[in-house]
């Protein structure tokens, strides 16, 4: 029996942080053994926010390098830039014709960004392009953090709607949302999620941060009033976030950590967290340093060619179903 298909994407906007890693990337790597994995640097999505063209070229390549350094093997997974596979945008148009405006109006990510005054048509239809990314490959599973659940729901709706209207085409994809790590919080405000766009650099740890920077950021992380190491998001959100981070990097269940460190001072506990993060990031930093830009560019071009031929067969089938056979 052929393997199920996994698809996911990451935007080349800003530096990749441990939230991206623990919520998504790390699972991308793990799923490579069991599934046919397809991963994408979703550069067209990133254009929904104004980008400087020269900087954007660099950001795309850096994102590709980070994904490879984190452990995605481009000889095992299909890995490419979204913009180099035009089947994504064609399917996005077709799915757009099946999308109710009401469902786009409900998207919290769109609401948040348009409240900041950045609304444009691309931002509005962002979730439709995301659905196309997933469906053009007939993906079954989508490993993402918790902030993408609403977008995935739309993807599932669109798959079902298309299948009902035109006949069975798409599997209805399911999210792979990790039980822990799907929502790593800001180190400076543990009630909001760690984000690439937070102006406060101290709010996030980047995968390429020097060990000393990691130690400083963890050392300055906001903790809670009182003492004691407890896992309680209501009363101790700062410590709970650090516990979660430590648990994921040390592969130790949170309960065990609480048992072992319940009476530790915050300062001492933070040192443990910092060292676990430093150790966890070391192989990624060294893998990144050993990657050559040209090699990665070559791999990405090869990935795009392979992704195009894989997407093409489904494109033909979609065109036939909707009545665009080309004669
Ligand atoms: P993005 O940078 O928006 O393309 O996000 C890449 C992946 O990281 C997506 O699967 C997000 O759901 C995930 N992600 C982003 N921020 C966090 C966070 N703070 N905690 C866990 N996962 C996250
Ligand atoms: N919207 C996702 C994010 O911000 C990125 C993305 C685009 C994606 N297309 C996708 C994720 C398809 C999973 C599958 O993180």
Coordinates of C-alpha atoms and ligand atoms in Angstrom, one line a residue:
X1 CA 0.0 0.0 0.0
X2 CA 1.3 3.5 -0.8
X3 CA 2.1 5.8 2.1
X4 CA -0.1 8.6 3.1
X5 CA 1.0 12.1 2.1
X6 CA 2.1 14.8 4.6
X7 CA 2.2 18.4 3.5
X8 CA 3.2 21.6 5.4
X9 CA 4.6 25.0 4.8
X10 CA 6.5 27.8 6.5
X11 CA 6.7 31.4 5.6
X12 CA 10.1 33.0 4.8
X13 CA 9.3 36.0 7.1
X14 CA 11.8 36.8 9.8
X15 CA 13.9 34.3 11.7
X16 CA 12.6 30.9 12.7
X17 CA 12.1 30.5 16.4
X18 CA 11.7 27.6 18.9
X19 CA 7.9 28.0 18.6
X20 CA 8.1 27.2 14.9
X21 CA 10.5 24.3 15.7
X22 CA 8.6 22.7 18.6
X23 CA 5.1 23.3 17.1
X24 CA 5.9 22.3 13.5
X25 CA 9.4 21.8 12.1
X26 CA 10.4 19.1 14.5
X27 CA 7.4 17.0 13.5
X28 CA 8.1 17.6 9.9
X29 CA 11.4 15.8 10.5
X30 CA 9.9 13.0 12.5
X31 CA 7.2 12.3 9.9
X32 CA 9.7 11.6 7.2
X33 CA 10.1 8.0 8.1
X34 CA 6.5 7.1 8.0
X35 CA 4.9 9.2 5.3
X36 CA 5.6 10.7 1.9
X37 CA 6.5 14.1 3.1
X38 CA 6.2 17.3 1.0
X39 CA 7.4 20.6 2.5
X40 CA 7.3 24.1 1.1
X41 CA 8.7 27.5 1.8
X42 CA 5.5 29.5 1.2
X43 CA 6.9 32.6 -0.3
X44 CA 3.7 33.8 -2.0
X45 CA 2.0 33.8 1.4
X46 CA 4.8 36.0 2.8
X47 CA 4.1 38.6 0.0
X48 CA 0.8 39.4 1.7
X49 CA 2.9 41.6 3.9
X50 CA 5.2 44.2 2.1
X51 CA 8.7 42.7 1.5
X52 CA 11.8 44.4 0.3
X53 CA 12.7 42.4 -2.9
X54 CA 16.4 42.0 -2.2
X55 CA 15.9 41.1 1.4
X56 CA 13.1 38.7 0.4
X57 CA 15.5 36.7 -1.8
X58 CA 17.8 36.3 1.1
X59 CA 14.9 35.4 3.5
X60 CA 13.7 32.7 1.2
X61 CA 17.0 31.0 1.0
X62 CA 17.6 31.4 4.7
X63 CA 14.2 29.7 5.4
X64 CA 15.1 26.9 3.1
X65 CA 18.5 26.4 4.8
X66 CA 16.9 26.5 8.3
X67 CA 14.4 23.8 7.4
X68 CA 17.2 21.6 6.1
X69 CA 19.4 22.3 9.1
X70 CA 16.5 21.4 11.4
X71 CA 16.5 17.9 9.8
X72 CA 14.3 17.9 6.7
X73 CA 16.2 15.8 4.2
X74 CA 15.6 17.1 0.7
X75 CA 16.5 13.7 -0.8
X76 CA 13.7 12.1 1.3
X77 CA 11.1 14.8 1.3
X78 CA 9.9 16.9 -1.6
X79 CA 11.0 20.4 -0.6
X80 CA 10.7 23.5 -2.7
X81 CA 9.5 27.2 -3.0
X82 CA 5.8 27.5 -3.5
X83 CA 6.2 30.2 -6.2
X84 CA 8.1 27.8 -8.4
X85 CA 5.1 25.4 -8.7
X86 CA 2.3 27.3 -10.5
X87 CA -0.3 24.6 -9.8
X88 CA -0.8 26.0 -6.3
X89 CA -2.1 29.4 -7.6
X90 CA -4.3 27.8 -10.3
X91 CA -6.0 25.6 -7.7
X92 CA -6.3 28.5 -5.4
X93 CA -8.3 30.3 -8.0
X94 CA -10.7 27.4 -8.5
X95 CA -11.1 26.9 -4.7
X96 CA -11.7 30.6 -4.3
X97 CA -14.8 30.2 -6.5
X98 CA -16.1 27.8 -3.9
X99 CA -15.2 29.9 -0.8
X100 CA -17.9 31.8 1.0
X101 CA -16.9 35.3 2.0
X102 CA -18.4 34.7 5.4
X103 CA -15.8 32.0 6.2
X104 CA -12.9 34.3 5.3
X105 CA -14.4 37.1 7.4
X106 CA -14.3 34.8 10.4
X107 CA -10.5 34.1 10.1
X108 CA -8.9 35.4 13.2
X109 CA -5.5 35.8 11.5
X110 CA -7.0 38.0 8.9
X111 CA -8.9 40.0 11.5
X112 CA -5.8 40.6 13.6
X113 CA -3.7 41.7 10.6
X114 CA -6.4 43.9 9.1
X115 CA -6.9 45.5 12.5
X116 CA -3.3 46.5 12.2
X117 CA -4.2 48.3 9.0
X118 CA -2.5 45.9 6.6
X119 CA -5.5 44.5 4.8
X120 CA -5.1 43.5 1.1
X121 CA -6.8 41.0 -1.1
X122 CA -3.9 38.5 -0.8
X123 CA -4.2 38.6 3.0
X124 CA -7.9 38.0 2.7
X125 CA -7.5 35.0 0.4
X126 CA -4.4 33.7 2.2
X127 CA -6.3 30.7 3.7
X128 CA -7.6 29.7 0.2
X129 CA -4.0 29.5 -1.1
X130 CA -3.1 27.5 1.9
X131 CA -5.9 25.0 1.1
X132 CA -4.6 24.8 -2.4
X133 CA -1.1 24.1 -1.2
X134 CA -2.4 21.1 0.8
X135 CA -4.9 19.8 -1.7
X136 CA -2.8 20.1 -4.9
X137 CA -0.7 17.2 -3.4
X138 CA -3.7 15.2 -2.1
X139 CA -2.2 15.4 1.3
X140 CA -3.8 13.4 4.2
X141 CA -2.0 15.0 7.1
X142 CA -0.8 18.5 7.9
X143 CA 1.7 19.1 10.8
X144 CA 1.2 22.6 12.1
X145 CA 1.0 24.6 15.3
X146 CA -2.3 25.5 16.9
X147 CA -2.6 28.9 15.2
X148 CA -3.4 27.1 11.9
X149 CA -6.3 25.0 13.0
X150 CA -8.9 27.5 11.7
X151 CA -7.2 27.6 8.3
X152 CA -7.2 23.8 8.2
X153 CA -10.9 23.7 8.9
X154 CA -11.5 25.8 5.8
X155 CA -9.2 23.4 3.8
X156 CA -11.3 20.5 4.9
X157 CA -14.5 22.3 4.0
X158 CA -13.2 23.1 0.6
X159 CA -12.1 19.6 -0.1
X160 CA -15.5 18.3 0.8
X161 CA -17.3 21.0 -1.1
X162 CA -15.2 20.3 -4.3
X163 CA -15.8 16.5 -3.9
X164 CA -19.5 16.9 -3.5
X165 CA -19.8 19.2 -6.5
X166 CA -17.4 17.7 -9.0
X167 CA -16.9 14.1 -7.8
X168 CA -14.3 12.6 -5.5
X169 CA -10.9 14.2 -5.9
X170 CA -9.3 15.2 -2.6
X171 CA -8.7 13.3 0.6
X172 CA -10.1 15.4 3.5
X173 CA -6.8 16.3 5.3
X174 CA -6.3 16.2 9.0
X175 CA -4.0 18.3 11.2
X176 CA -1.2 16.9 13.2
X177 CA -1.1 19.2 16.1
X178 CA 1.3 18.2 18.8
X179 CA -0.2 17.7 22.3
X180 CA 2.7 19.7 23.7
X181 CA 4.4 22.5 21.8
X182 CA 1.6 23.5 19.5
X183 CA 1.6 26.9 21.2
X184 CA 4.8 28.1 22.7
X185 CA 4.3 31.4 24.4
X186 CA 6.3 34.6 24.3
X187 CA 9.1 34.8 26.9
X188 CA 8.2 38.3 27.7
X189 CA 4.4 37.8 27.8
X190 CA 3.4 34.2 28.5
X191 CA -0.2 35.0 27.7
X192 CA 0.5 35.6 24.0
X193 CA 2.2 33.3 21.6
X194 CA 5.8 33.4 20.6
X195 CA 5.8 35.2 17.2
X196 CA 8.2 36.2 14.5
X197 CA 6.7 39.7 14.3
X198 CA 6.9 40.7 18.0
X199 CA 9.1 43.8 18.0
X200 CA 10.7 42.6 21.3
X201 CA 13.6 40.3 20.4
X202 CA 13.7 39.0 23.9
X203 CA 10.2 37.4 23.4
X204 CA 11.6 34.6 21.3
X205 CA 14.6 32.3 20.9
X206 CA 15.8 31.9 17.4
X207 CA 17.2 28.6 16.2
X208 CA 20.5 30.3 15.3
X209 CA 20.8 32.3 18.6
X210 CA 24.3 31.9 20.2
X211 CA 24.3 30.0 23.4
X212 CA 25.0 33.2 25.4
X213 CA 22.0 34.9 23.8
X214 CA 19.8 31.9 24.6
X215 CA 21.0 32.0 28.3
X216 CA 20.3 35.8 28.4
X217 CA 16.8 35.5 26.9
X218 CA 15.8 32.6 29.2
X219 CA 17.3 34.4 32.2
X220 CA 15.2 37.5 31.4
X221 CA 12.0 35.5 30.7
X222 CA 9.1 36.8 32.7
X223 CA 8.2 34.5 35.5
X224 CA 5.3 34.5 37.9
X225 CA 4.8 35.8 41.4
X226 CA 5.4 33.4 44.2
X227 CA 7.9 30.5 44.2
X228 CA 7.9 26.9 43.2
X229 CA 8.0 25.1 39.9
X230 CA 4.4 24.2 39.0
X231 CA 2.6 23.4 35.8
X232 CA -0.4 25.6 35.9
X233 CA -1.2 27.9 32.9
X234 CA -3.6 30.0 35.0
X235 CA -1.5 30.8 38.0
X236 CA 2.0 30.3 36.5
X237 CA 2.0 30.9 32.8
X238 CA 5.7 31.9 32.6
X239 CA 6.9 28.8 34.5
X240 CA 4.5 26.6 32.6
X241 CA 5.9 27.8 29.3
X242 CA 9.4 27.2 30.4
X243 CA 8.4 23.7 31.7
X244 CA 7.0 22.9 28.3
X245 CA 10.1 24.1 26.5
X246 CA 12.3 22.1 28.8
X247 CA 10.1 19.1 28.5
X248 CA 10.3 19.1 24.7
X249 CA 14.0 19.7 24.5
X250 CA 14.9 17.2 27.1
X251 CA 12.3 14.6 26.0
X252 CA 11.1 14.4 29.6
X253 CA 7.4 14.5 30.5
X254 CA 6.4 17.7 32.3
X255 CA 5.1 15.8 35.4
X256 CA 8.6 14.2 35.9
X257 CA 10.2 17.6 35.6
X258 CA 7.8 19.1 38.2
X259 CA 8.6 16.2 40.5
X260 CA 12.3 16.7 40.1
X261 CA 12.4 20.5 40.4
X262 CA 9.4 21.5 42.4
X263 CA 11.5 23.3 45.1
X264 CA 14.0 24.9 42.8
X265 CA 14.5 28.7 42.7
X266 CA 13.4 30.3 39.5
X267 CA 16.9 31.3 38.7
X268 CA 18.3 27.8 39.0
X269 CA 15.4 26.4 37.1
X270 CA 16.0 28.8 34.2
X271 CA 19.6 27.7 34.0
X272 CA 18.4 24.2 33.4
X273 CA 16.0 25.4 30.7
X274 CA 18.7 27.4 29.0
X275 CA 21.1 24.5 28.9
X276 CA 18.5 22.2 27.4
X277 CA 17.7 24.7 24.7
X278 CA 21.4 25.3 24.0
X279 CA 22.0 21.6 23.6
X280 CA 18.9 21.1 21.5
X281 CA 19.9 23.8 19.1
X282 CA 23.6 22.9 18.8
X283 CA 23.1 20.4 16.0
X284 CA 20.9 22.7 14.1
X285 CA 23.4 25.6 14.3
X286 CA 26.2 23.4 13.1
X287 CA 24.2 21.9 10.3
X288 CA 23.2 25.4 9.2
X289 CA 26.8 26.6 9.2
X290 CA 27.9 23.7 6.9
X291 CA 25.2 24.4 4.2
X292 CA 26.3 26.1 1.1
X293 CA 23.9 28.6 -0.5
X294 CA 24.5 27.2 -4.0
X295 CA 23.9 23.6 -3.0
X296 CA 20.6 24.6 -1.3
X297 CA 19.5 26.6 -4.3
X298 CA 20.2 23.7 -6.6
X299 CA 18.2 21.3 -4.3
X300 CA 15.3 23.7 -4.2
X301 CA 15.2 23.9 -8.0
X302 CA 15.3 20.2 -8.3
X303 CA 12.5 20.0 -5.6
X304 CA 10.4 22.4 -7.7
X305 CA 10.7 20.3 -10.8
X306 CA 9.7 17.2 -8.9
X307 CA 6.8 18.9 -7.2
X308 CA 5.6 20.3 -10.5
X309 CA 5.4 16.9 -12.1
X310 CA 3.6 15.5 -9.0
X311 CA 1.2 18.4 -8.9
X312 CA 0.5 18.2 -12.6
X313 CA -1.3 14.9 -12.5
X314 CA -3.8 16.2 -10.0
X315 CA -4.1 19.5 -11.9
X316 CA -5.2 17.6 -15.0
X317 CA -7.7 15.7 -13.0
X318 CA -9.1 18.9 -11.4
X319 CA -9.3 20.6 -14.8
X320 CA -11.2 17.7 -16.2
X321 CA -13.7 17.7 -13.3
X322 CA -14.5 21.4 -13.6
X323 CA -14.7 21.4 -17.4
X324 CA -11.3 22.9 -18.4
X325 CA -9.9 20.1 -20.5
X326 CA -8.3 22.2 -23.1
X327 CA -10.0 21.4 -26.3
Ligands
LIG1 P1 4.9 30.6 10.1 O1 6.2 31.2 10.5 O2 3.7 31.5 10.4 O3 4.9 30.1 8.7 O4 4.7 29.3 11.0 C1 5.3 28.1 10.7 C2 4.8 27.0 11.6 O5 5.1 27.3 13.0 C3 3.2 26.9 11.6 O6 2.9 25.5 11.6 C4 2.8 27.5 12.9 O7 1.6 27.0 13.4 C5 3.9 27.2 13.8 N1 4.1 28.2 14.9 C6 4.2 29.5 14.8 N2 4.3 30.1 16.0 C7 4.2 29.1 16.9 C8 4.3 29.0 18.4 N3 4.4 30.1 19.1 N4 4.2 27.8 19.0 C9 4.0 26.7 18.2 N5 4.0 26.7 16.9 C10 4.1 27.8 16.2
LIG2 N1 -0.3 29.6 7.1 C1 0.9 28.8 7.5 C2 1.6 29.6 8.6 O1 1.5 30.8 8.7 C3 1.9 28.5 6.4 C4 1.3 27.7 5.4 C5 1.0 28.0 4.1 C6 0.9 26.3 5.5 N2 0.5 27.0 3.4 C7 0.4 25.9 4.2 C8 1.0 25.4 6.5 C9 0.0 24.6 4.0 C10 0.6 24.1 6.3 C11 0.1 23.7 5.1 O2 2.2 29.0 9.4

